[in-house]
mmCIF file of C-alpha atoms and ligand atoms in Angstrom:
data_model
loop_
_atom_site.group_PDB
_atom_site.id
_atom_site.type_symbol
_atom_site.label_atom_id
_atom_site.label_comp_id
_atom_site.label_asym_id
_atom_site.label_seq_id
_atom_site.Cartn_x
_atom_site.Cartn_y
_atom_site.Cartn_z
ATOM 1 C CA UNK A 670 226.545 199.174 43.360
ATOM 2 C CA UNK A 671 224.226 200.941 41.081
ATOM 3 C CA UNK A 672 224.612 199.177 37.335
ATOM 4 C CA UNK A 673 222.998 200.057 34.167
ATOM 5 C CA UNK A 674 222.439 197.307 31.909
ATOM 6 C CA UNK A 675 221.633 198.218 28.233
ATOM 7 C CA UNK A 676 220.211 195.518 26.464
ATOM 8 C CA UNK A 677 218.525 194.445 29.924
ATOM 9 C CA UNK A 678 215.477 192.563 28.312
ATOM 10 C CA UNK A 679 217.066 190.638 26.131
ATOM 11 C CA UNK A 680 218.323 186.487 26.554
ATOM 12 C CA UNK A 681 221.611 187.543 27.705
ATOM 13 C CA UNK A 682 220.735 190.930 29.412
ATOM 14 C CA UNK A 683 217.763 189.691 30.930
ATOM 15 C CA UNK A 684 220.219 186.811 33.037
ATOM 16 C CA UNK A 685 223.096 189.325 33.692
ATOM 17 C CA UNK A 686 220.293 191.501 35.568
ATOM 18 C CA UNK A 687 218.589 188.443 37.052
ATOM 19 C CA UNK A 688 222.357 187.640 38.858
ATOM 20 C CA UNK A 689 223.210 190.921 39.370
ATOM 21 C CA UNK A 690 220.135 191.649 41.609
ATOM 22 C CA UNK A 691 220.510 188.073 43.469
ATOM 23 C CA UNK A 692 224.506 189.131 44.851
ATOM 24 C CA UNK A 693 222.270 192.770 46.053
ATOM 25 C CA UNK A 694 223.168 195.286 43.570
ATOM 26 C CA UNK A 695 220.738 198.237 42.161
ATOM 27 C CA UNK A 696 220.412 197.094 38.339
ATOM 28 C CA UNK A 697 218.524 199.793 36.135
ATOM 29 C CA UNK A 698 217.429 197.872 33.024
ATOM 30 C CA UNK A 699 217.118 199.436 30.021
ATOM 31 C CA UNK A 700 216.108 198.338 25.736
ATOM 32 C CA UNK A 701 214.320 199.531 23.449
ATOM 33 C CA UNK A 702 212.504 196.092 22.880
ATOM 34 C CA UNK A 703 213.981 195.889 19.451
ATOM 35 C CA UNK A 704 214.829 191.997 19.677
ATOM 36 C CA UNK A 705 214.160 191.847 23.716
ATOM 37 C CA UNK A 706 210.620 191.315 25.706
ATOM 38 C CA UNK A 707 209.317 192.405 28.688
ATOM 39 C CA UNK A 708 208.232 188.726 29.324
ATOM 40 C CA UNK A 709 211.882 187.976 29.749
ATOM 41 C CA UNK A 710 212.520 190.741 32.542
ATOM 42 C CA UNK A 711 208.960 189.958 34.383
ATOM 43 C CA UNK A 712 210.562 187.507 36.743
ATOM 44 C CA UNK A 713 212.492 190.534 38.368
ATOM 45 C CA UNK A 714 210.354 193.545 37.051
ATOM 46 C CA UNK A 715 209.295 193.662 40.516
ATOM 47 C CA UNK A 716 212.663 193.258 42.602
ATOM 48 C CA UNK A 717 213.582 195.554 44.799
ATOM 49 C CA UNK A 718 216.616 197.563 43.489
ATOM 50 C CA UNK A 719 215.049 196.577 39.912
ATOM 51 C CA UNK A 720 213.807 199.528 37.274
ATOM 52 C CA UNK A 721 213.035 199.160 33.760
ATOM 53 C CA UNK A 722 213.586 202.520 31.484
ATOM 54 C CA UNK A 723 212.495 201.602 27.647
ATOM 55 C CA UNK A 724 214.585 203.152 25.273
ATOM 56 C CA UNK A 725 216.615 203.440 22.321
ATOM 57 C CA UNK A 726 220.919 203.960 23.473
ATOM 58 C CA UNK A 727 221.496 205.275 19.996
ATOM 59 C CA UNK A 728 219.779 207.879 21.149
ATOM 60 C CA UNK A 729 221.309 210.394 24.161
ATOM 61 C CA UNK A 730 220.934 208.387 27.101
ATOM 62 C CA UNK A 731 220.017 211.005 30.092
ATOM 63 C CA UNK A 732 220.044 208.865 33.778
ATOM 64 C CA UNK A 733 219.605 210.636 37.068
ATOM 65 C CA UNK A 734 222.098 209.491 39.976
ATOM 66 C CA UNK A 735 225.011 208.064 40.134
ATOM 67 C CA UNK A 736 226.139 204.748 38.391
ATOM 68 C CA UNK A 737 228.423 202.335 39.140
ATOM 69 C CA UNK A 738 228.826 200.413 35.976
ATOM 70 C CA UNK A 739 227.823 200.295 32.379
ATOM 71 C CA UNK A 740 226.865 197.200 30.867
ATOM 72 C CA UNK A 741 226.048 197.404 26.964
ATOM 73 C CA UNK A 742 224.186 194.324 25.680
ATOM 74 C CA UNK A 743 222.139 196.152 23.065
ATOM 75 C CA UNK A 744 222.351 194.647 19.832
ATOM 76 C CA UNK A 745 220.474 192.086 17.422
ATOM 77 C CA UNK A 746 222.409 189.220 18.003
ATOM 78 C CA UNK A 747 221.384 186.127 16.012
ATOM 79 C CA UNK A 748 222.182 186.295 12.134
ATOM 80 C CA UNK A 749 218.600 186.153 11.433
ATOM 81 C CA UNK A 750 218.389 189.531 13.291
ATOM 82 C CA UNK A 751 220.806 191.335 11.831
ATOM 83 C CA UNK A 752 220.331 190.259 8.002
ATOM 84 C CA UNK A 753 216.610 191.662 9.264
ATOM 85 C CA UNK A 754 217.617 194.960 10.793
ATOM 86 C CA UNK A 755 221.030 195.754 9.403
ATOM 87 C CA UNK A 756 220.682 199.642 9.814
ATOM 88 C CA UNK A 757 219.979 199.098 13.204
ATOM 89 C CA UNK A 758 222.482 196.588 13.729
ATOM 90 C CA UNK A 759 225.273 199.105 12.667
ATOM 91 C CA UNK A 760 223.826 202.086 14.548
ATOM 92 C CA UNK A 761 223.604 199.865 18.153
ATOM 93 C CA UNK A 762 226.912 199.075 18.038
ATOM 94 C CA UNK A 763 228.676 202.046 16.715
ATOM 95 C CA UNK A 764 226.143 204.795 18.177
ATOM 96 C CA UNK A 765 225.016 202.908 21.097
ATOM 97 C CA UNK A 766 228.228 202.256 21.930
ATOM 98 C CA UNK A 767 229.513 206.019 21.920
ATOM 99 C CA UNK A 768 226.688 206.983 23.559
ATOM 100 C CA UNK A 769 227.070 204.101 26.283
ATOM 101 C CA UNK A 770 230.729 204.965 26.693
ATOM 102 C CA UNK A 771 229.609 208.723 27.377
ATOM 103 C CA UNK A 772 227.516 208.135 29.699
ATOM 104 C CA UNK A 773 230.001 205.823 31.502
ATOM 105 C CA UNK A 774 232.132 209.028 31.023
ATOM 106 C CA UNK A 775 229.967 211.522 32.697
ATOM 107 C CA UNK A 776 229.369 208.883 35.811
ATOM 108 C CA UNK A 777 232.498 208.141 36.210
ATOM 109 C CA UNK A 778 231.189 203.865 35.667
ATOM 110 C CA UNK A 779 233.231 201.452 34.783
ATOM 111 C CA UNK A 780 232.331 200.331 31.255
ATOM 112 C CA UNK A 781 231.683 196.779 29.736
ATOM 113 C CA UNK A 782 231.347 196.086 25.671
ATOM 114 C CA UNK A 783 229.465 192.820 25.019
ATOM 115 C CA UNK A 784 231.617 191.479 21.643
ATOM 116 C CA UNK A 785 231.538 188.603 20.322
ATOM 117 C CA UNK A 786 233.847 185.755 18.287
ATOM 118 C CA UNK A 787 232.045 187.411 15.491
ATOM 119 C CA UNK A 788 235.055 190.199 15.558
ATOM 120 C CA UNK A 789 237.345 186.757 14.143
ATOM 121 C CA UNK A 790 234.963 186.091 11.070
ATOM 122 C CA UNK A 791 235.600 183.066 9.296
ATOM 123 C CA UNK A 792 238.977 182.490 11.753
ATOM 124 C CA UNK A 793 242.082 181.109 9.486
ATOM 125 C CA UNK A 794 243.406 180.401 13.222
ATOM 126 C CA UNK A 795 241.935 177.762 15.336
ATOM 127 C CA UNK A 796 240.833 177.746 17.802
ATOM 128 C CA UNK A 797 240.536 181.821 18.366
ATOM 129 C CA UNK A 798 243.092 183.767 20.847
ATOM 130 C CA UNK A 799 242.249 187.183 21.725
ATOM 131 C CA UNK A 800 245.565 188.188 19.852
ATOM 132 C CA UNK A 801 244.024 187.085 16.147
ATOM 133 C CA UNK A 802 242.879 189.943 14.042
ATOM 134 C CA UNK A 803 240.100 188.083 12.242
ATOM 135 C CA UNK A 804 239.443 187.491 8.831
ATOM 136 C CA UNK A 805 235.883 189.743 8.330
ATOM 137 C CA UNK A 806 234.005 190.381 4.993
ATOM 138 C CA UNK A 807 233.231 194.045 5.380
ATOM 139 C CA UNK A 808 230.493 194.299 2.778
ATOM 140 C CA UNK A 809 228.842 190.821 3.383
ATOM 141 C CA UNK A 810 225.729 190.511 5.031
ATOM 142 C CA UNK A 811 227.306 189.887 8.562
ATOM 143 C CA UNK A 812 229.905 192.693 8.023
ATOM 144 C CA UNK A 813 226.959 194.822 9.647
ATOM 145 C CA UNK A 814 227.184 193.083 12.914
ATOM 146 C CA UNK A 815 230.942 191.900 12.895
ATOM 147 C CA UNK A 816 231.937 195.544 11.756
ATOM 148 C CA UNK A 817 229.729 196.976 14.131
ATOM 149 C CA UNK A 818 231.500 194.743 16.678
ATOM 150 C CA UNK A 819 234.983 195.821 15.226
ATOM 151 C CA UNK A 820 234.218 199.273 15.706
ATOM 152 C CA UNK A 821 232.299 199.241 19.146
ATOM 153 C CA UNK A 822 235.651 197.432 20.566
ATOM 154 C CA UNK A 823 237.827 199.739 18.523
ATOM 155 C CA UNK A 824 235.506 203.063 20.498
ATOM 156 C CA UNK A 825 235.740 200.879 24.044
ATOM 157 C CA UNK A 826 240.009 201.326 23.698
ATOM 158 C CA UNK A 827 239.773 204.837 22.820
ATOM 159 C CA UNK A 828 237.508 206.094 25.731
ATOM 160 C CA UNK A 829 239.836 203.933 27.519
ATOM 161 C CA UNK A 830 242.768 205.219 26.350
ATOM 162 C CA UNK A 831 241.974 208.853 25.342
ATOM 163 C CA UNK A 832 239.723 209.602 28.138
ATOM 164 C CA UNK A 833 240.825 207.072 30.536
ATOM 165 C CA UNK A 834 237.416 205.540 30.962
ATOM 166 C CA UNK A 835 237.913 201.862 33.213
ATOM 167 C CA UNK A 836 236.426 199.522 30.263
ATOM 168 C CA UNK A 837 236.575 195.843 29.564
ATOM 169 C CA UNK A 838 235.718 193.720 26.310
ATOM 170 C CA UNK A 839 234.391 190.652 26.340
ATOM 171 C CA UNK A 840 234.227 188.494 23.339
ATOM 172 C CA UNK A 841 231.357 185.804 23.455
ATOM 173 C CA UNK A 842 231.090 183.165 21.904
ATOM 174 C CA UNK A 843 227.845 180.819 21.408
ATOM 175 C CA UNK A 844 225.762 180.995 24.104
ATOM 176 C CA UNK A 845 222.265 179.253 24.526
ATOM 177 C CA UNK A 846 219.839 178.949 27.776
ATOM 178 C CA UNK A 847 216.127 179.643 28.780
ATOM 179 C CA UNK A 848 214.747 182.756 27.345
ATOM 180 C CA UNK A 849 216.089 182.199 23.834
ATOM 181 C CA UNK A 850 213.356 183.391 21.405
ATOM 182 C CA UNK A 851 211.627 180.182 19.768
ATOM 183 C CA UNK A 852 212.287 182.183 16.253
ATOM 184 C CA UNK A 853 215.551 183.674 16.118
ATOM 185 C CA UNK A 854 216.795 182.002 13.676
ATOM 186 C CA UNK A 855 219.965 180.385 15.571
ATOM 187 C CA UNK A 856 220.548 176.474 15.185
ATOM 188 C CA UNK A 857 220.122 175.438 18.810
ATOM 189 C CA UNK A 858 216.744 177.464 19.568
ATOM 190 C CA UNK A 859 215.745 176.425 15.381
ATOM 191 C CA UNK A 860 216.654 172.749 16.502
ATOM 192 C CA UNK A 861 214.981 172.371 20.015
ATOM 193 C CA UNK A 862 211.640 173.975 18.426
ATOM 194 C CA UNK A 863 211.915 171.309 15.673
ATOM 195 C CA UNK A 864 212.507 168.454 17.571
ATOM 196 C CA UNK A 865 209.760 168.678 20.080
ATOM 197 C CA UNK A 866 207.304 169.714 17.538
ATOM 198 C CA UNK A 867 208.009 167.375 14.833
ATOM 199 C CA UNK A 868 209.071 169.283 12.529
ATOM 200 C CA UNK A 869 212.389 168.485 10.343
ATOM 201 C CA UNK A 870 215.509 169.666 11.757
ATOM 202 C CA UNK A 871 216.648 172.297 9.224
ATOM 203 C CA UNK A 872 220.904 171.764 9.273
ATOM 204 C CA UNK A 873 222.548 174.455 6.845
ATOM 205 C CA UNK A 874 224.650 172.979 4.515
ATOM 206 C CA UNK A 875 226.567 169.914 4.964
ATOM 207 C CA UNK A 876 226.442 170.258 8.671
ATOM 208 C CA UNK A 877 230.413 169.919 9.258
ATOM 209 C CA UNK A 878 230.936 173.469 10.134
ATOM 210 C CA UNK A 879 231.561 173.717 13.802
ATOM 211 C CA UNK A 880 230.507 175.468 16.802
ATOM 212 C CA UNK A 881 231.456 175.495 20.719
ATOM 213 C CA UNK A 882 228.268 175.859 22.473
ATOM 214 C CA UNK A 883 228.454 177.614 26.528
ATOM 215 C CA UNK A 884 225.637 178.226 28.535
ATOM 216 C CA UNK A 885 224.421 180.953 30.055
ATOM 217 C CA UNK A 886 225.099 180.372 33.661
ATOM 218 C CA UNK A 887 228.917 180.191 32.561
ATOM 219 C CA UNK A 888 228.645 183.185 30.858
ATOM 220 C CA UNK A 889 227.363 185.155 33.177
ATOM 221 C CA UNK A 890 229.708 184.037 35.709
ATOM 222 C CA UNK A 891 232.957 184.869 32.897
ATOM 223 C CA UNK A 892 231.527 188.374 33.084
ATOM 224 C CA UNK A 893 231.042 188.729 36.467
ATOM 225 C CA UNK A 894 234.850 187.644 37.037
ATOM 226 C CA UNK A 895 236.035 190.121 34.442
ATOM 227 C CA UNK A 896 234.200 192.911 35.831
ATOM 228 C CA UNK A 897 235.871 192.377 38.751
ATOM 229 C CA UNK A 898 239.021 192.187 37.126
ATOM 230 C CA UNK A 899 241.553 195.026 36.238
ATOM 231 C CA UNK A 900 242.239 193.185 32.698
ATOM 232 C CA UNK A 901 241.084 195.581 29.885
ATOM 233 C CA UNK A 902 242.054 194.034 27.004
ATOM 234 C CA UNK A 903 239.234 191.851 25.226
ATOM 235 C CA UNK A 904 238.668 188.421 26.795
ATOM 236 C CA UNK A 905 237.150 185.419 25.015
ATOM 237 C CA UNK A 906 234.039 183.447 27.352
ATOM 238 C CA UNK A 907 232.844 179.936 25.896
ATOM 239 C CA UNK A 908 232.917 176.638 26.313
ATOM 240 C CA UNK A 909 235.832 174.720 23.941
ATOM 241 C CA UNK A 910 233.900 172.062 23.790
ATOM 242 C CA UNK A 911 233.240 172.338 19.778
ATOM 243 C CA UNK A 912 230.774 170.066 17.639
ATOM 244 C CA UNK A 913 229.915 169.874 13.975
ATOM 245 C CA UNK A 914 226.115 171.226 13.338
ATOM 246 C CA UNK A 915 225.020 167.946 12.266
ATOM 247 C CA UNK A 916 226.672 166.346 15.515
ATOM 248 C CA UNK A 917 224.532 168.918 17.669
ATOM 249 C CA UNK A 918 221.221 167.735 15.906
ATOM 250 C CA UNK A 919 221.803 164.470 16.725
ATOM 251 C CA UNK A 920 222.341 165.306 20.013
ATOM 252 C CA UNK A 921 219.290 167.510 20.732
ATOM 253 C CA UNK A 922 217.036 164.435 18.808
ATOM 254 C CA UNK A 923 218.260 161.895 21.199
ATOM 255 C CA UNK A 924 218.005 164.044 24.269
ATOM 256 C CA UNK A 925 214.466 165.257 22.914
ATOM 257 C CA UNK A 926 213.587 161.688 22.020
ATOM 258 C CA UNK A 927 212.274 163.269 18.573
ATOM 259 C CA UNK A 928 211.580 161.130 15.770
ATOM 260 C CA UNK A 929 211.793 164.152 13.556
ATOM 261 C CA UNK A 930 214.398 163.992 10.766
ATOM 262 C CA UNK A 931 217.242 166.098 9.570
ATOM 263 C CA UNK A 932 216.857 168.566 6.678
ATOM 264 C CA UNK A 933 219.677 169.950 4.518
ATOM 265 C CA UNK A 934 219.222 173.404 3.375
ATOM 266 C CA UNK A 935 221.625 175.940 1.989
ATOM 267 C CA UNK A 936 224.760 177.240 3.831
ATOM 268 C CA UNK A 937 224.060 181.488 4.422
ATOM 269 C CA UNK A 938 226.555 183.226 3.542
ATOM 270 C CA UNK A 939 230.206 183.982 4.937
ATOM 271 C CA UNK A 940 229.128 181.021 7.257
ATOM 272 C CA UNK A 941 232.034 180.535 9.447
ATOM 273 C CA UNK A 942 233.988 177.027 8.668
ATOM 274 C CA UNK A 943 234.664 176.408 12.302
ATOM 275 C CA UNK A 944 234.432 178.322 15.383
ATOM 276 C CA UNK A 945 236.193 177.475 18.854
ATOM 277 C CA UNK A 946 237.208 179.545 21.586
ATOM 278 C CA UNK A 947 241.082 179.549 23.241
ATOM 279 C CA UNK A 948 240.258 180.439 26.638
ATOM 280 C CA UNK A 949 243.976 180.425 28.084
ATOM 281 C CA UNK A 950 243.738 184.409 29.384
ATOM 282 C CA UNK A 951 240.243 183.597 31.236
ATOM 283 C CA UNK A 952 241.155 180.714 33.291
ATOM 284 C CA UNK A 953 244.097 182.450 33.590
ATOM 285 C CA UNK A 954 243.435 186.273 34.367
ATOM 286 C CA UNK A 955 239.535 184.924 36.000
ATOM 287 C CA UNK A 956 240.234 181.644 37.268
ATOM 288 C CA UNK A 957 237.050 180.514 34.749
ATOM 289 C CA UNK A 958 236.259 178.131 33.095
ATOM 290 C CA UNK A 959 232.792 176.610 32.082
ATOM 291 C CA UNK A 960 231.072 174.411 34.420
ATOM 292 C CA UNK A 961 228.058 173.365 33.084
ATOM 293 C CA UNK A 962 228.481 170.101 30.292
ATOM 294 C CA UNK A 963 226.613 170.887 27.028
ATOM 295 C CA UNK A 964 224.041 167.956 27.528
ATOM 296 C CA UNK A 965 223.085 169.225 30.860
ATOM 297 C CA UNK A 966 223.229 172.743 29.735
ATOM 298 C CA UNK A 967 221.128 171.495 26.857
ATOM 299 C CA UNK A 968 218.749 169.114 28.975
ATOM 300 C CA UNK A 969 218.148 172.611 30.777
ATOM 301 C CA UNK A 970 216.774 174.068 27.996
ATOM 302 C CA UNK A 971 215.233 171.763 26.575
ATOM 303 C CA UNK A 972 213.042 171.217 29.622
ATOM 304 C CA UNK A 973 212.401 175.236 29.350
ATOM 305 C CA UNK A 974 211.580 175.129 25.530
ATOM 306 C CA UNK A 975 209.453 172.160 26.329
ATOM 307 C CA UNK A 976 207.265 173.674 28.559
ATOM 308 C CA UNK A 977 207.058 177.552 26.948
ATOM 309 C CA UNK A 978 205.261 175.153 24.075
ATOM 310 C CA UNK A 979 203.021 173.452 26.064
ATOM 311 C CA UNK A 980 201.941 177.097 27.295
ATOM 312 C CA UNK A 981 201.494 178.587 23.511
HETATM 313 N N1 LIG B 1161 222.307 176.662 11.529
HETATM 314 C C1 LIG B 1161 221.689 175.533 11.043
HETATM 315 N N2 LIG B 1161 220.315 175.451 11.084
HETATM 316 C C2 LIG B 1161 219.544 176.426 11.621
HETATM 317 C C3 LIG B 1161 220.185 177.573 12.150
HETATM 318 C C4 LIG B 1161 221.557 177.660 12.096
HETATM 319 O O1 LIG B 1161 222.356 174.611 10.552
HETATM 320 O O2 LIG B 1161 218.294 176.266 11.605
HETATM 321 C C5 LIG B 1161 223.779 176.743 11.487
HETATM 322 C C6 LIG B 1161 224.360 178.045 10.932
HETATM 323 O O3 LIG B 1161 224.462 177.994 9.524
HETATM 324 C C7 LIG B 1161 225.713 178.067 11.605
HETATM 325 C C8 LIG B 1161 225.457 177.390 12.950
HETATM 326 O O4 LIG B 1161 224.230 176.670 12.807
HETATM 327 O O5 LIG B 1161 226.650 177.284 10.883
HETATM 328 C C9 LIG B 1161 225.298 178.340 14.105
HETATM 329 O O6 LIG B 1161 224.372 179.298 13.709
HETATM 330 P P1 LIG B 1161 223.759 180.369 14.699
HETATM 331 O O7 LIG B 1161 222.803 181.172 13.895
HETATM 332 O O8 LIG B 1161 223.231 179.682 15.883
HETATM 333 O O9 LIG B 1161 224.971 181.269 15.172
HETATM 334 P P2 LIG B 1161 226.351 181.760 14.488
HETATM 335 O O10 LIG B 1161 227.390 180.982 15.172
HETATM 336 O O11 LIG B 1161 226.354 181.478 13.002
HETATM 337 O O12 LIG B 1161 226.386 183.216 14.778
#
């Protein structure tokens, strides 16, 4: 197949493409480099059946030849990010999306919408099934990512449905892995950084909100089974396995073997309470279900944080 992956050089892109080229397929990578880095795609910048177009998919997207499907992964993703680049945030996933979808259109592609457990806000139903509306605080500084979200899955079911498009949604939950930047602000990147440099481990407010942490090997897999899959309505892809904040600093100081201490600084914002995913229609529309336990996941990156230091 010949897939276009927007959002290619990016942490999550930038592994979808990596997989995608290993089972053979022609992956044309494209970003703008907003968030993403070439450093992340240089591993496979060379491939065979690899090209890298830089650019902006709020913007027209023109493509020669024919593609087999669309992948959009183009957005600021970490709440750092998007309190950074709101406009941006907004335009990626309402005009990138429409202009993503069109393109899948014109090709005849089948489409995929990277969303994210960010469409259930601060859930009042725990853990999260696909069938909960969300509780989302429109005019809150994450409403520009989780309305973006809203609206890019709200687009996917109309090209689907108006235009027929072949489209699939897949809501992710936290994901973490090698190629995280060092700086983006999320806890487990924040945390790993801390702990190996000695610096205090910064824990946002009490530390009892909760999170379920996947890794990225699992993901990628989830989407790989649902693109393969005829089910297009949204699925969620994460690990259950859920942990307080404070409970995942611990764990990242032990497995570190940091003797840096914990910090307690104030909650952001809309801060979801709790976050876990219900993954009932993956394991059983995809037969998945994460592999990979978060300590080795987290060993994994650890190892790769580790050693991107010792480089810098
Ligand atoms: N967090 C933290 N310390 C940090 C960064 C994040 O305690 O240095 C908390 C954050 O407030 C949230 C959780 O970790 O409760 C996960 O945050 P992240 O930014 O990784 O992703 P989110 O799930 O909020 O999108």
């Amino acid at each position: 197949m010949r897939i276009l992956v927007a959002g290619a050089a990016g942490f999550i892109g930038s592994h979808l493409c990596e997989s995608l080229l290993a089972r053979g397929h022609e992956v044309v990578g494209m970003d703008n480099l907003l968030t993403g880095a070439l450093d992340n795609v240089e591993p496979f910048l060379a491939a065979p059946g690899f090209s890298f177009v830089r650019h902006d998919v709020t913007e027209f997207i023109a493509l020669e030849g024919p593609l087999d499907w669309v992948l959009h992964f183009a957005s600021p993703a970490s709440p750092h990010d998007y309190l950074e680049m709101p406009i941006q945030t907004l335009k990626v996933g309402a005009l990138g999306t429409h202009k993503a979808l069109g393109l899948a259109k014109t090709k005849g592609a089948r489409f995929l919408l990277a969303s994210t457990s960010e469409v259930y806000g601060d859930p009042l139903v725990h853990p999260q099934r696909e069938d909960y509306w969300g509780n989302v605080n429109p005019i809150g500084p994450r409403g520009v990512y989780d309305e973006a979200k809203r609206f890019a899955e709200a687009m996917t079911m109309a090209y689907h449905r108006y235009h027929g498009v072949d489209t699939r949604i897949v809501r992710i939950f936290n994901t973490y892995g090698e190629r995280m930047r060092r700086h983006d602000g999320r806890a487990i990147p924040a945390f790993m950084t801390q702990a190996l440099t000695g610096e205090p481990l910064t824990v946002y407010g009490d530390g009892s909100q909760t999170r379920s942490f996947q890794y990225i090997s699992d993901l990628v897999e989830g989407i790989w089974r649902l693109m393969e899959s005829r089910v297009t309505d949204p699925v969620n892809i994460g690990n259950p396995h859920e942990m307080t904040l404070l409970e995942l600093a611990k764990k990242i100081l032990r497995l570190s073997g940091s003797a840096s201490e914990i910090v307690f600084e104030p909650l952001p914002v809309d801060d979801p309470k709790v976050r876990q995913p219900d993954i009932t229609r993956a394991r059983s529309l995809l037969g998945w279900e994460p592999r990979v336990d978060v300590e080795e996941g987290l060993r994994r990156t650890l190892a790769w944080f580790r050693a991107r230091l010792a480089r810098s």
